[in-house]
């Protein structure tokens, strides 16, 4: 792979560095998944081949589990689904997403070997699994998954040792990458991208990962392009500079980011943003009006109130009670907006959720107003080229267009 090279990153182990200079937006490399599966909760709403959300999907007539946009997508996904289809029929049901992903990985590795492409920099066997670092409850869950995997794995497939199976589960646990739908707004599945696993974390990274769904529209599958991730630069990257991405959202407070990284990825983040608590003050700040700030007690009370309501709001959202979501968000915003800064992370959560739900309910003027506030807050916190900021700006633009606040001009040309 000409753009990147493996090297020993001080204090981190293996990493990737640039072999030449890059500028914002450049693609350093792209990589199709070694295997990927749709989340259990979305198995009937997302195409199992192209990972696009569709209103009506066709069910696999054999296993009754896999769903596809049409026969074109079904044919395109048959190579991955063929052995899975028979296994699900024999097992009597589809196992959980972790077991399905491990099985898809092992079937592919058994068939093609540990290196499936000339562009592959590392094998699954070489990836860290961190099984030895797992907590007792995680080990118990792992043992349950391995037991169920052994029941699911066909007897006529190649048999593997417990250690090999355990390693694959561990690799997925700390290296699985979430796959989004075609709009990029919702995580709908998980996959393994070996080269991407070599890119280390930084809370203020120089790269971001974009999912390219490829072209799946052609009737003849030979004209399809693969679903793949693209590693893109966020700014100028010098030759020899380490490539980094953010494993967790920078919007979290430093302490929370470090906790998440330790729990999920088994390392202590030593970046300057974590050590110095950079921008943490903005994320919990009070609103200043004409040089007057609210008292620390007022900010604390507003923060605590927001935090308490977030759980209630999330539950209503999961239940699909969107009018209740609107009611909760409006109550919290009316009560806390005069006190909290536009960079306060809990207030941003409320604005973000309310704009999304109001757009869904087709109250576009409200959606536009709250998405504008969200983007203005994000701009003070995120890297200017951060993907989350870009997606938020796109959402706000769509809301403003739907509300009739953006004039669309057509070019007739001559």
mmCIF file of C-alpha atoms in Angstrom:
data_model
loop_
_atom_site.group_PDB
_atom_site.id
_atom_site.type_symbol
_atom_site.label_atom_id
_atom_site.label_comp_id
_atom_site.label_asym_id
_atom_site.label_seq_id
_atom_site.Cartn_x
_atom_site.Cartn_y
_atom_site.Cartn_z
ATOM 1 C CA UNK A 1 0.000 0.000 0.000
ATOM 2 C CA UNK A 2 1.834 3.068 -1.287
ATOM 3 C CA UNK A 3 0.350 5.826 0.899
ATOM 4 C CA UNK A 4 0.895 4.332 4.346
ATOM 5 C CA UNK A 5 3.362 2.147 6.223
ATOM 6 C CA UNK A 6 3.356 0.218 9.500
ATOM 7 C CA UNK A 7 5.696 1.510 12.194
ATOM 8 C CA UNK A 8 6.220 1.250 15.970
ATOM 9 C CA UNK A 9 4.351 4.187 17.521
ATOM 10 C CA UNK A 10 5.953 5.275 20.847
ATOM 11 C CA UNK A 11 3.794 4.126 23.752
ATOM 12 C CA UNK A 12 1.120 2.695 21.457
ATOM 13 C CA UNK A 13 2.643 -0.297 19.664
ATOM 14 C CA UNK A 14 1.943 -0.709 15.971
ATOM 15 C CA UNK A 15 0.582 2.209 14.013
ATOM 16 C CA UNK A 16 0.341 3.643 10.505
ATOM 17 C CA UNK A 17 2.249 6.631 9.177
ATOM 18 C CA UNK A 18 1.961 8.593 5.947
ATOM 19 C CA UNK A 19 4.600 7.915 3.307
ATOM 20 C CA UNK A 20 3.968 11.243 1.578
ATOM 21 C CA UNK A 21 2.237 14.570 2.211
ATOM 22 C CA UNK A 22 -1.564 14.767 2.249
ATOM 23 C CA UNK A 23 -4.109 17.580 2.347
ATOM 24 C CA UNK A 24 -7.622 17.859 3.793
ATOM 25 C CA UNK A 25 -10.031 15.460 2.112
ATOM 26 C CA UNK A 26 -7.401 13.216 0.542
ATOM 27 C CA UNK A 27 -8.082 9.459 0.678
ATOM 28 C CA UNK A 28 -5.107 7.706 2.294
ATOM 29 C CA UNK A 29 -6.564 4.241 1.689
ATOM 30 C CA UNK A 30 -9.848 2.444 1.187
ATOM 31 C CA UNK A 31 -10.670 -1.031 2.422
ATOM 32 C CA UNK A 32 -13.644 -3.396 2.015
ATOM 33 C CA UNK A 33 -14.765 -5.279 5.100
ATOM 34 C CA UNK A 34 -13.387 -8.744 5.713
ATOM 35 C CA UNK A 35 -16.878 -9.501 6.974
ATOM 36 C CA UNK A 36 -19.846 -7.455 8.193
ATOM 37 C CA UNK A 37 -23.311 -8.101 9.638
ATOM 38 C CA UNK A 38 -26.460 -6.086 10.309
ATOM 39 C CA UNK A 39 -27.351 -5.474 13.965
ATOM 40 C CA UNK A 40 -29.895 -7.903 15.453
ATOM 41 C CA UNK A 41 -32.335 -5.069 16.207
ATOM 42 C CA UNK A 42 -32.362 -3.917 12.557
ATOM 43 C CA UNK A 43 -32.241 -7.292 10.808
ATOM 44 C CA UNK A 44 -35.633 -6.771 9.121
ATOM 45 C CA UNK A 45 -35.136 -3.101 8.190
ATOM 46 C CA UNK A 46 -31.649 -3.029 6.654
ATOM 47 C CA UNK A 47 -30.452 -4.802 3.506
ATOM 48 C CA UNK A 48 -27.943 -7.498 4.498
ATOM 49 C CA UNK A 49 -25.934 -6.888 1.330
ATOM 50 C CA UNK A 50 -25.677 -3.109 0.749
ATOM 51 C CA UNK A 51 -26.613 -2.034 4.321
ATOM 52 C CA UNK A 52 -29.123 0.489 3.036
ATOM 53 C CA UNK A 53 -32.366 1.208 4.861
ATOM 54 C CA UNK A 54 -35.437 0.337 2.789
ATOM 55 C CA UNK A 55 -39.180 0.436 3.423
ATOM 56 C CA UNK A 56 -39.794 -2.974 1.866
ATOM 57 C CA UNK A 57 -37.215 -5.738 1.888
ATOM 58 C CA UNK A 58 -37.344 -9.239 0.451
ATOM 59 C CA UNK A 59 -36.703 -12.093 2.857
ATOM 60 C CA UNK A 60 -34.384 -14.998 2.059
ATOM 61 C CA UNK A 61 -36.746 -17.877 1.224
ATOM 62 C CA UNK A 62 -34.434 -20.442 2.832
ATOM 63 C CA UNK A 63 -33.328 -19.123 6.243
ATOM 64 C CA UNK A 64 -36.125 -16.508 6.579
ATOM 65 C CA UNK A 65 -33.620 -14.225 8.363
ATOM 66 C CA UNK A 66 -31.562 -12.316 5.791
ATOM 67 C CA UNK A 67 -33.318 -9.414 4.053
ATOM 68 C CA UNK A 68 -32.418 -7.719 0.781
ATOM 69 C CA UNK A 69 -33.467 -4.740 -1.346
ATOM 70 C CA UNK A 70 -34.112 -7.034 -4.315
ATOM 71 C CA UNK A 71 -32.726 -10.074 -6.122
ATOM 72 C CA UNK A 72 -29.754 -8.010 -7.317
ATOM 73 C CA UNK A 73 -28.634 -7.364 -3.738
ATOM 74 C CA UNK A 74 -29.397 -10.960 -2.797
ATOM 75 C CA UNK A 75 -27.132 -12.259 -5.560
ATOM 76 C CA UNK A 76 -24.417 -9.770 -4.555
ATOM 77 C CA UNK A 77 -24.571 -10.950 -0.941
ATOM 78 C CA UNK A 78 -24.787 -14.667 -1.651
ATOM 79 C CA UNK A 79 -21.055 -15.353 -1.255
ATOM 80 C CA UNK A 80 -21.190 -14.114 2.351
ATOM 81 C CA UNK A 81 -24.604 -15.569 3.111
ATOM 82 C CA UNK A 82 -24.365 -19.022 1.497
ATOM 83 C CA UNK A 83 -22.878 -20.940 4.438
ATOM 84 C CA UNK A 84 -24.646 -18.720 6.953
ATOM 85 C CA UNK A 85 -27.993 -19.545 5.343
ATOM 86 C CA UNK A 86 -27.568 -23.294 5.837
ATOM 87 C CA UNK A 87 -26.235 -22.821 9.373
ATOM 88 C CA UNK A 88 -29.237 -20.712 10.414
ATOM 89 C CA UNK A 89 -31.640 -23.295 8.969
ATOM 90 C CA UNK A 90 -29.910 -26.124 10.815
ATOM 91 C CA UNK A 91 -29.648 -24.145 14.085
ATOM 92 C CA UNK A 92 -33.307 -23.145 13.931
ATOM 93 C CA UNK A 93 -32.704 -19.419 14.443
ATOM 94 C CA UNK A 94 -30.162 -16.681 13.818
ATOM 95 C CA UNK A 95 -27.617 -16.255 16.629
ATOM 96 C CA UNK A 96 -26.583 -12.824 17.895
ATOM 97 C CA UNK A 97 -24.605 -10.385 15.749
ATOM 98 C CA UNK A 98 -21.253 -11.202 17.401
ATOM 99 C CA UNK A 99 -21.623 -14.913 16.635
ATOM 100 C CA UNK A 100 -22.796 -14.197 13.086
ATOM 101 C CA UNK A 101 -19.799 -11.922 12.460
ATOM 102 C CA UNK A 102 -17.302 -14.420 13.887
ATOM 103 C CA UNK A 103 -18.816 -17.175 11.733
ATOM 104 C CA UNK A 104 -18.686 -15.064 8.560
ATOM 105 C CA UNK A 105 -15.060 -14.198 9.289
ATOM 106 C CA UNK A 106 -14.044 -17.796 9.894
ATOM 107 C CA UNK A 107 -15.807 -19.096 6.796
ATOM 108 C CA UNK A 108 -14.000 -16.519 4.682
ATOM 109 C CA UNK A 109 -10.598 -17.146 6.261
ATOM 110 C CA UNK A 110 -11.068 -20.915 5.906
ATOM 111 C CA UNK A 111 -11.832 -20.463 2.218
ATOM 112 C CA UNK A 112 -9.350 -17.730 1.209
ATOM 113 C CA UNK A 113 -6.595 -17.890 3.821
ATOM 114 C CA UNK A 114 -5.383 -15.232 6.244
ATOM 115 C CA UNK A 115 -4.459 -12.723 3.504
ATOM 116 C CA UNK A 116 -7.379 -12.054 1.149
ATOM 117 C CA UNK A 117 -5.908 -9.089 -0.731
ATOM 118 C CA UNK A 118 -2.559 -7.695 -1.849
ATOM 119 C CA UNK A 119 -3.534 -4.495 -0.033
ATOM 120 C CA UNK A 120 -3.963 -6.218 3.356
ATOM 121 C CA UNK A 121 -1.263 -5.090 5.810
ATOM 122 C CA UNK A 122 -2.072 -7.354 8.759
ATOM 123 C CA UNK A 123 -3.841 -10.670 9.357
ATOM 124 C CA UNK A 124 -6.633 -11.312 11.830
ATOM 125 C CA UNK A 125 -4.281 -13.659 13.703
ATOM 126 C CA UNK A 126 -1.879 -10.751 14.269
ATOM 127 C CA UNK A 127 -4.504 -8.368 15.653
ATOM 128 C CA UNK A 128 -4.767 -7.823 19.422
ATOM 129 C CA UNK A 129 -7.699 -9.532 21.157
ATOM 130 C CA UNK A 130 -7.209 -8.261 24.765
ATOM 131 C CA UNK A 131 -8.966 -11.350 26.111
ATOM 132 C CA UNK A 132 -6.476 -11.411 28.992
ATOM 133 C CA UNK A 133 -7.518 -7.842 29.914
ATOM 134 C CA UNK A 134 -11.257 -8.556 30.099
ATOM 135 C CA UNK A 135 -13.206 -8.167 33.346
ATOM 136 C CA UNK A 136 -14.894 -11.150 34.972
ATOM 137 C CA UNK A 137 -18.368 -10.292 33.629
ATOM 138 C CA UNK A 138 -16.928 -9.865 30.117
ATOM 139 C CA UNK A 139 -15.246 -13.273 30.340
ATOM 140 C CA UNK A 140 -18.594 -14.816 31.322
ATOM 141 C CA UNK A 141 -20.278 -13.225 28.280
ATOM 142 C CA UNK A 142 -17.438 -14.447 26.076
ATOM 143 C CA UNK A 143 -17.850 -18.012 27.324
ATOM 144 C CA UNK A 144 -21.592 -17.898 26.619
ATOM 145 C CA UNK A 145 -20.945 -16.619 23.086
ATOM 146 C CA UNK A 146 -18.349 -19.342 22.452
ATOM 147 C CA UNK A 147 -20.737 -22.034 23.740
ATOM 148 C CA UNK A 148 -23.522 -20.774 21.447
ATOM 149 C CA UNK A 149 -21.087 -20.421 18.556
ATOM 150 C CA UNK A 150 -20.075 -24.082 18.872
ATOM 151 C CA UNK A 151 -23.744 -25.089 18.763
ATOM 152 C CA UNK A 152 -24.262 -22.915 15.680
ATOM 153 C CA UNK A 153 -21.067 -23.813 13.760
ATOM 154 C CA UNK A 154 -21.834 -26.595 11.248
ATOM 155 C CA UNK A 155 -20.176 -29.975 11.752
ATOM 156 C CA UNK A 156 -19.219 -30.092 8.071
ATOM 157 C CA UNK A 157 -17.286 -26.793 8.341
ATOM 158 C CA UNK A 158 -13.632 -26.744 9.380
ATOM 159 C CA UNK A 159 -13.353 -27.152 13.141
ATOM 160 C CA UNK A 160 -11.307 -24.705 15.216
ATOM 161 C CA UNK A 161 -9.779 -24.666 18.698
ATOM 162 C CA UNK A 162 -11.398 -22.746 21.553
ATOM 163 C CA UNK A 163 -8.346 -20.457 21.627
ATOM 164 C CA UNK A 164 -8.768 -19.574 17.948
ATOM 165 C CA UNK A 165 -12.477 -18.876 18.381
ATOM 166 C CA UNK A 166 -11.835 -16.845 21.535
ATOM 167 C CA UNK A 167 -9.247 -14.771 19.670
ATOM 168 C CA UNK A 168 -11.694 -13.847 16.909
ATOM 169 C CA UNK A 169 -14.348 -12.799 19.450
ATOM 170 C CA UNK A 170 -11.750 -10.674 21.236
ATOM 171 C CA UNK A 171 -10.619 -9.041 18.000
ATOM 172 C CA UNK A 172 -14.195 -8.094 17.120
ATOM 173 C CA UNK A 173 -14.827 -6.764 20.623
ATOM 174 C CA UNK A 174 -12.038 -4.180 20.437
ATOM 175 C CA UNK A 175 -11.645 -3.720 16.670
ATOM 176 C CA UNK A 176 -15.153 -3.995 15.218
ATOM 177 C CA UNK A 177 -16.140 -0.882 13.260
ATOM 178 C CA UNK A 178 -19.766 0.249 13.101
ATOM 179 C CA UNK A 179 -21.312 0.456 9.635
ATOM 180 C CA UNK A 180 -23.845 3.228 8.978
ATOM 181 C CA UNK A 181 -26.849 3.416 6.677
ATOM 182 C CA UNK A 182 -26.699 5.204 3.317
ATOM 183 C CA UNK A 183 -27.424 8.592 4.920
ATOM 184 C CA UNK A 184 -24.663 8.163 7.479
ATOM 185 C CA UNK A 185 -27.047 9.071 10.299
ATOM 186 C CA UNK A 186 -27.440 5.726 12.057
ATOM 187 C CA UNK A 187 -25.173 2.800 12.866
ATOM 188 C CA UNK A 188 -26.829 -0.296 11.401
ATOM 189 C CA UNK A 189 -24.175 -3.000 11.629
ATOM 190 C CA UNK A 190 -20.618 -3.939 12.480
ATOM 191 C CA UNK A 191 -17.690 -5.159 10.391
ATOM 192 C CA UNK A 192 -13.982 -5.898 10.571
ATOM 193 C CA UNK A 193 -11.479 -3.884 8.520
ATOM 194 C CA UNK A 194 -7.957 -5.203 9.303
ATOM 195 C CA UNK A 195 -5.925 -2.254 7.968
ATOM 196 C CA UNK A 196 -8.135 0.223 9.811
ATOM 197 C CA UNK A 197 -7.345 -1.645 13.046
ATOM 198 C CA UNK A 198 -3.758 -0.397 12.736
ATOM 199 C CA UNK A 199 -4.784 3.280 12.958
ATOM 200 C CA UNK A 200 -4.321 4.475 16.538
ATOM 201 C CA UNK A 201 -6.556 6.817 18.523
ATOM 202 C CA UNK A 202 -6.214 10.512 19.202
ATOM 203 C CA UNK A 203 -8.924 12.712 20.686
ATOM 204 C CA UNK A 204 -7.991 15.422 18.156
ATOM 205 C CA UNK A 205 -7.146 13.195 15.155
ATOM 206 C CA UNK A 206 -5.731 14.022 11.746
ATOM 207 C CA UNK A 207 -7.972 11.532 9.889
ATOM 208 C CA UNK A 208 -11.571 10.403 9.818
ATOM 209 C CA UNK A 209 -13.264 7.261 8.538
ATOM 210 C CA UNK A 210 -15.985 7.547 5.893
ATOM 211 C CA UNK A 211 -18.178 4.633 4.806
ATOM 212 C CA UNK A 212 -18.614 4.422 1.034
ATOM 213 C CA UNK A 213 -21.548 2.156 0.228
ATOM 214 C CA UNK A 214 -20.386 1.705 -3.331
ATOM 215 C CA UNK A 215 -22.677 1.323 -6.319
ATOM 216 C CA UNK A 216 -25.212 -1.456 -5.863
ATOM 217 C CA UNK A 217 -27.801 -0.242 -8.373
ATOM 218 C CA UNK A 218 -26.715 -2.111 -11.490
ATOM 219 C CA UNK A 219 -28.829 -5.183 -12.279
ATOM 220 C CA UNK A 220 -25.704 -7.159 -13.179
ATOM 221 C CA UNK A 221 -23.635 -7.644 -10.025
ATOM 222 C CA UNK A 222 -20.388 -7.623 -12.027
ATOM 223 C CA UNK A 223 -20.816 -3.832 -12.274
ATOM 224 C CA UNK A 224 -21.206 -3.381 -8.504
ATOM 225 C CA UNK A 225 -18.495 -1.602 -6.502
ATOM 226 C CA UNK A 226 -17.741 -2.849 -3.000
ATOM 227 C CA UNK A 227 -18.897 -1.364 0.269
ATOM 228 C CA UNK A 228 -15.744 0.015 1.841
ATOM 229 C CA UNK A 229 -14.330 2.425 4.376
ATOM 230 C CA UNK A 230 -12.177 5.351 3.298
ATOM 231 C CA UNK A 231 -9.554 6.898 5.569
ATOM 232 C CA UNK A 232 -9.506 10.612 4.757
ATOM 233 C CA UNK A 233 -7.230 13.354 6.048
ATOM 234 C CA UNK A 234 -8.768 16.189 8.092
ATOM 235 C CA UNK A 235 -5.968 18.628 7.288
ATOM 236 C CA UNK A 236 -2.382 18.732 6.131
ATOM 237 C CA UNK A 237 -0.448 15.573 7.072
ATOM 238 C CA UNK A 238 3.324 15.577 6.699
ATOM 239 C CA UNK A 239 5.327 12.679 5.318
ATOM 240 C CA UNK A 240 6.160 10.347 8.217
ATOM 241 C CA UNK A 241 3.386 11.690 10.468
ATOM 242 C CA UNK A 242 1.329 9.118 12.374
ATOM 243 C CA UNK A 243 -2.258 8.662 11.196
ATOM 244 C CA UNK A 244 -4.907 8.801 13.919
ATOM 245 C CA UNK A 245 -8.682 8.646 14.237
ATOM 246 C CA UNK A 246 -11.001 9.237 17.192
ATOM 247 C CA UNK A 247 -12.299 5.999 18.709
ATOM 248 C CA UNK A 248 -14.787 7.933 20.874
ATOM 249 C CA UNK A 249 -16.674 11.194 20.399
ATOM 250 C CA UNK A 250 -14.717 14.308 21.391
ATOM 251 C CA UNK A 251 -17.989 15.756 22.686
ATOM 252 C CA UNK A 252 -17.558 13.567 25.779
ATOM 253 C CA UNK A 253 -15.698 15.090 28.724
ATOM 254 C CA UNK A 254 -12.032 14.099 29.052
ATOM 255 C CA UNK A 255 -12.693 11.829 32.018
ATOM 256 C CA UNK A 256 -15.518 10.049 30.192
ATOM 257 C CA UNK A 257 -13.438 9.620 27.026
ATOM 258 C CA UNK A 258 -10.629 8.055 29.044
ATOM 259 C CA UNK A 259 -13.094 5.742 30.791
ATOM 260 C CA UNK A 260 -14.625 4.622 27.496
ATOM 261 C CA UNK A 261 -11.211 4.049 25.914
ATOM 262 C CA UNK A 262 -9.999 2.027 28.907
ATOM 263 C CA UNK A 263 -13.182 -0.064 29.056
ATOM 264 C CA UNK A 264 -13.545 -0.763 25.334
ATOM 265 C CA UNK A 265 -10.002 -0.553 23.987
ATOM 266 C CA UNK A 266 -7.896 -1.306 27.080
ATOM 267 C CA UNK A 267 -5.533 1.668 27.066
ATOM 268 C CA UNK A 268 -5.073 4.961 28.932
ATOM 269 C CA UNK A 269 -5.248 7.951 26.607
ATOM 270 C CA UNK A 270 -2.253 10.242 27.087
ATOM 271 C CA UNK A 271 -3.142 12.885 24.504
ATOM 272 C CA UNK A 272 -2.845 16.549 25.494
ATOM 273 C CA UNK A 273 -6.596 17.049 25.157
ATOM 274 C CA UNK A 274 -7.259 14.423 27.825
ATOM 275 C CA UNK A 275 -4.379 15.371 30.116
ATOM 276 C CA UNK A 276 -5.258 19.081 30.004
ATOM 277 C CA UNK A 277 -9.041 18.649 29.937
ATOM 278 C CA UNK A 278 -9.115 20.846 26.820
ATOM 279 C CA UNK A 279 -12.546 22.421 26.189
ATOM 280 C CA UNK A 280 -14.080 20.634 29.205
ATOM 281 C CA UNK A 281 -14.878 24.077 30.633
ATOM 282 C CA UNK A 282 -16.900 24.951 27.520
ATOM 283 C CA UNK A 283 -18.771 21.648 27.625
ATOM 284 C CA UNK A 284 -20.214 22.415 31.066
ATOM 285 C CA UNK A 285 -20.250 26.221 30.858
ATOM 286 C CA UNK A 286 -22.934 28.694 31.830
ATOM 287 C CA UNK A 287 -24.372 31.260 29.418
ATOM 288 C CA UNK A 288 -22.828 34.722 29.582
ATOM 289 C CA UNK A 289 -25.114 37.629 28.639
ATOM 290 C CA UNK A 290 -23.732 41.192 28.533
ATOM 291 C CA UNK A 291 -20.812 40.125 30.703
ATOM 292 C CA UNK A 292 -23.074 38.569 33.356
ATOM 293 C CA UNK A 293 -22.662 34.866 34.138
ATOM 294 C CA UNK A 294 -25.002 32.612 36.147
ATOM 295 C CA UNK A 295 -23.740 31.368 39.509
ATOM 296 C CA UNK A 296 -21.975 28.012 39.767
ATOM 297 C CA UNK A 297 -24.990 26.713 41.698
ATOM 298 C CA UNK A 298 -27.391 27.726 38.918
ATOM 299 C CA UNK A 299 -25.214 26.012 36.308
ATOM 300 C CA UNK A 300 -24.945 22.877 38.477
ATOM 301 C CA UNK A 301 -28.722 22.697 39.005
ATOM 302 C CA UNK A 302 -29.407 23.156 35.278
ATOM 303 C CA UNK A 303 -26.754 20.557 34.402
ATOM 304 C CA UNK A 304 -28.169 18.033 36.879
ATOM 305 C CA UNK A 305 -31.693 18.597 35.577
ATOM 306 C CA UNK A 306 -30.561 18.033 31.975
ATOM 307 C CA UNK A 307 -28.694 14.876 32.926
ATOM 308 C CA UNK A 308 -31.709 13.429 34.767
ATOM 309 C CA UNK A 309 -34.000 14.052 31.798
ATOM 310 C CA UNK A 310 -31.630 12.541 29.223
ATOM 311 C CA UNK A 311 -32.439 8.985 30.337
ATOM 312 C CA UNK A 312 -36.196 9.666 30.223
ATOM 313 C CA UNK A 313 -35.828 11.229 26.774
ATOM 314 C CA UNK A 314 -33.769 8.332 25.430
ATOM 315 C CA UNK A 315 -36.340 5.810 26.688
ATOM 316 C CA UNK A 316 -39.214 7.673 25.028
ATOM 317 C CA UNK A 317 -37.201 7.806 21.818
ATOM 318 C CA UNK A 318 -36.492 4.071 21.876
ATOM 319 C CA UNK A 319 -40.189 3.425 22.519
ATOM 320 C CA UNK A 320 -41.067 5.522 19.471
ATOM 321 C CA UNK A 321 -43.054 7.998 21.604
ATOM 322 C CA UNK A 322 -41.833 11.005 19.651
ATOM 323 C CA UNK A 323 -44.415 13.471 20.958
ATOM 324 C CA UNK A 324 -43.218 12.647 24.478
ATOM 325 C CA UNK A 325 -39.638 13.231 23.311
ATOM 326 C CA UNK A 326 -40.645 16.682 22.051
ATOM 327 C CA UNK A 327 -42.371 17.463 25.331
ATOM 328 C CA UNK A 328 -39.340 16.453 27.416
ATOM 329 C CA UNK A 329 -36.890 18.342 25.219
ATOM 330 C CA UNK A 330 -38.978 21.527 25.184
ATOM 331 C CA UNK A 331 -39.348 21.430 28.975
ATOM 332 C CA UNK A 332 -35.598 20.987 29.484
ATOM 333 C CA UNK A 333 -34.676 23.651 26.917
ATOM 334 C CA UNK A 334 -37.129 26.217 28.318
ATOM 335 C CA UNK A 335 -35.740 25.644 31.799
ATOM 336 C CA UNK A 336 -32.009 25.428 31.076
ATOM 337 C CA UNK A 337 -31.324 27.433 27.897
ATOM 338 C CA UNK A 338 -31.209 30.761 29.790
ATOM 339 C CA UNK A 339 -28.551 29.301 32.125
ATOM 340 C CA UNK A 340 -26.371 26.980 30.026
ATOM 341 C CA UNK A 341 -23.919 27.989 27.287
ATOM 342 C CA UNK A 342 -24.536 26.959 23.686
ATOM 343 C CA UNK A 343 -21.525 24.616 24.047
ATOM 344 C CA UNK A 344 -22.968 22.708 27.015
ATOM 345 C CA UNK A 345 -23.000 19.056 25.956
ATOM 346 C CA UNK A 346 -26.343 18.185 27.585
ATOM 347 C CA UNK A 347 -28.098 21.165 25.998
ATOM 348 C CA UNK A 348 -26.521 20.190 22.655
ATOM 349 C CA UNK A 349 -27.959 16.684 23.085
ATOM 350 C CA UNK A 350 -31.415 18.187 23.595
ATOM 351 C CA UNK A 351 -31.135 20.449 20.538
ATOM 352 C CA UNK A 352 -29.829 17.594 18.404
ATOM 353 C CA UNK A 353 -32.576 15.179 19.434
ATOM 354 C CA UNK A 354 -35.351 17.746 19.137
ATOM 355 C CA UNK A 355 -34.233 18.837 15.655
ATOM 356 C CA UNK A 356 -34.122 15.227 14.470
ATOM 357 C CA UNK A 357 -37.528 14.311 15.918
ATOM 358 C CA UNK A 358 -39.207 17.515 14.715
ATOM 359 C CA UNK A 359 -37.884 16.852 11.216
ATOM 360 C CA UNK A 360 -39.330 13.327 11.398
ATOM 361 C CA UNK A 361 -42.698 14.790 12.530
ATOM 362 C CA UNK A 362 -42.397 17.336 9.678
ATOM 363 C CA UNK A 363 -42.219 20.430 11.884
ATOM 364 C CA UNK A 364 -39.437 21.738 9.696
ATOM 365 C CA UNK A 365 -39.225 25.307 11.025
ATOM 366 C CA UNK A 366 -38.611 24.035 14.552
ATOM 367 C CA UNK A 367 -36.154 21.442 13.247
ATOM 368 C CA UNK A 368 -34.242 24.150 11.369
ATOM 369 C CA UNK A 369 -34.026 26.411 14.409
ATOM 370 C CA UNK A 370 -32.713 23.745 16.789
ATOM 371 C CA UNK A 371 -30.315 22.250 14.245
ATOM 372 C CA UNK A 372 -28.860 25.741 13.679
ATOM 373 C CA UNK A 373 -28.203 26.108 17.406
ATOM 374 C CA UNK A 374 -26.663 22.634 17.494
ATOM 375 C CA UNK A 375 -24.245 23.418 14.646
ATOM 376 C CA UNK A 376 -23.233 26.756 16.175
ATOM 377 C CA UNK A 377 -22.340 24.943 19.405
ATOM 378 C CA UNK A 378 -20.504 22.143 17.604
ATOM 379 C CA UNK A 379 -18.378 24.668 15.697
ATOM 380 C CA UNK A 380 -16.906 25.890 18.990
ATOM 381 C CA UNK A 381 -15.983 22.373 20.116
ATOM 382 C CA UNK A 382 -15.101 20.162 17.154
ATOM 383 C CA UNK A 383 -12.199 20.245 14.718
ATOM 384 C CA UNK A 384 -13.464 22.317 11.741
ATOM 385 C CA UNK A 385 -13.243 19.253 9.466
ATOM 386 C CA UNK A 386 -14.703 16.778 11.961
ATOM 387 C CA UNK A 387 -17.131 14.334 10.326
ATOM 388 C CA UNK A 388 -19.715 14.742 13.114
ATOM 389 C CA UNK A 389 -19.735 18.494 12.537
ATOM 390 C CA UNK A 390 -20.079 17.924 8.796
ATOM 391 C CA UNK A 391 -23.029 15.571 9.271
ATOM 392 C CA UNK A 392 -24.684 18.031 11.659
ATOM 393 C CA UNK A 393 -24.244 20.863 9.146
ATOM 394 C CA UNK A 394 -25.733 18.690 6.406
ATOM 395 C CA UNK A 395 -28.712 17.847 8.621
ATOM 396 C CA UNK A 396 -29.225 21.526 9.400
ATOM 397 C CA UNK A 397 -29.044 22.383 5.707
ATOM 398 C CA UNK A 398 -31.682 19.784 4.846
ATOM 399 C CA UNK A 399 -33.934 21.077 7.649
ATOM 400 C CA UNK A 400 -33.594 24.667 6.412
ATOM 401 C CA UNK A 401 -34.354 23.584 2.847
ATOM 402 C CA UNK A 402 -37.432 21.615 3.987
ATOM 403 C CA UNK A 403 -38.595 24.661 5.954
ATOM 404 C CA UNK A 404 -38.310 26.801 2.806
ATOM 405 C CA UNK A 405 -35.502 28.886 4.290
ATOM 406 C CA UNK A 406 -33.051 28.063 1.490
ATOM 407 C CA UNK A 407 -33.738 29.072 -2.089
ATOM 408 C CA UNK A 408 -32.881 26.374 -4.636
ATOM 409 C CA UNK A 409 -31.803 27.761 -7.973
ATOM 410 C CA UNK A 410 -31.750 25.715 -11.169
ATOM 411 C CA UNK A 411 -29.239 26.258 -13.962
ATOM 412 C CA UNK A 412 -30.762 26.005 -17.422
ATOM 413 C CA UNK A 413 -27.454 26.356 -19.270
ATOM 414 C CA UNK A 414 -27.030 27.148 -22.931
#
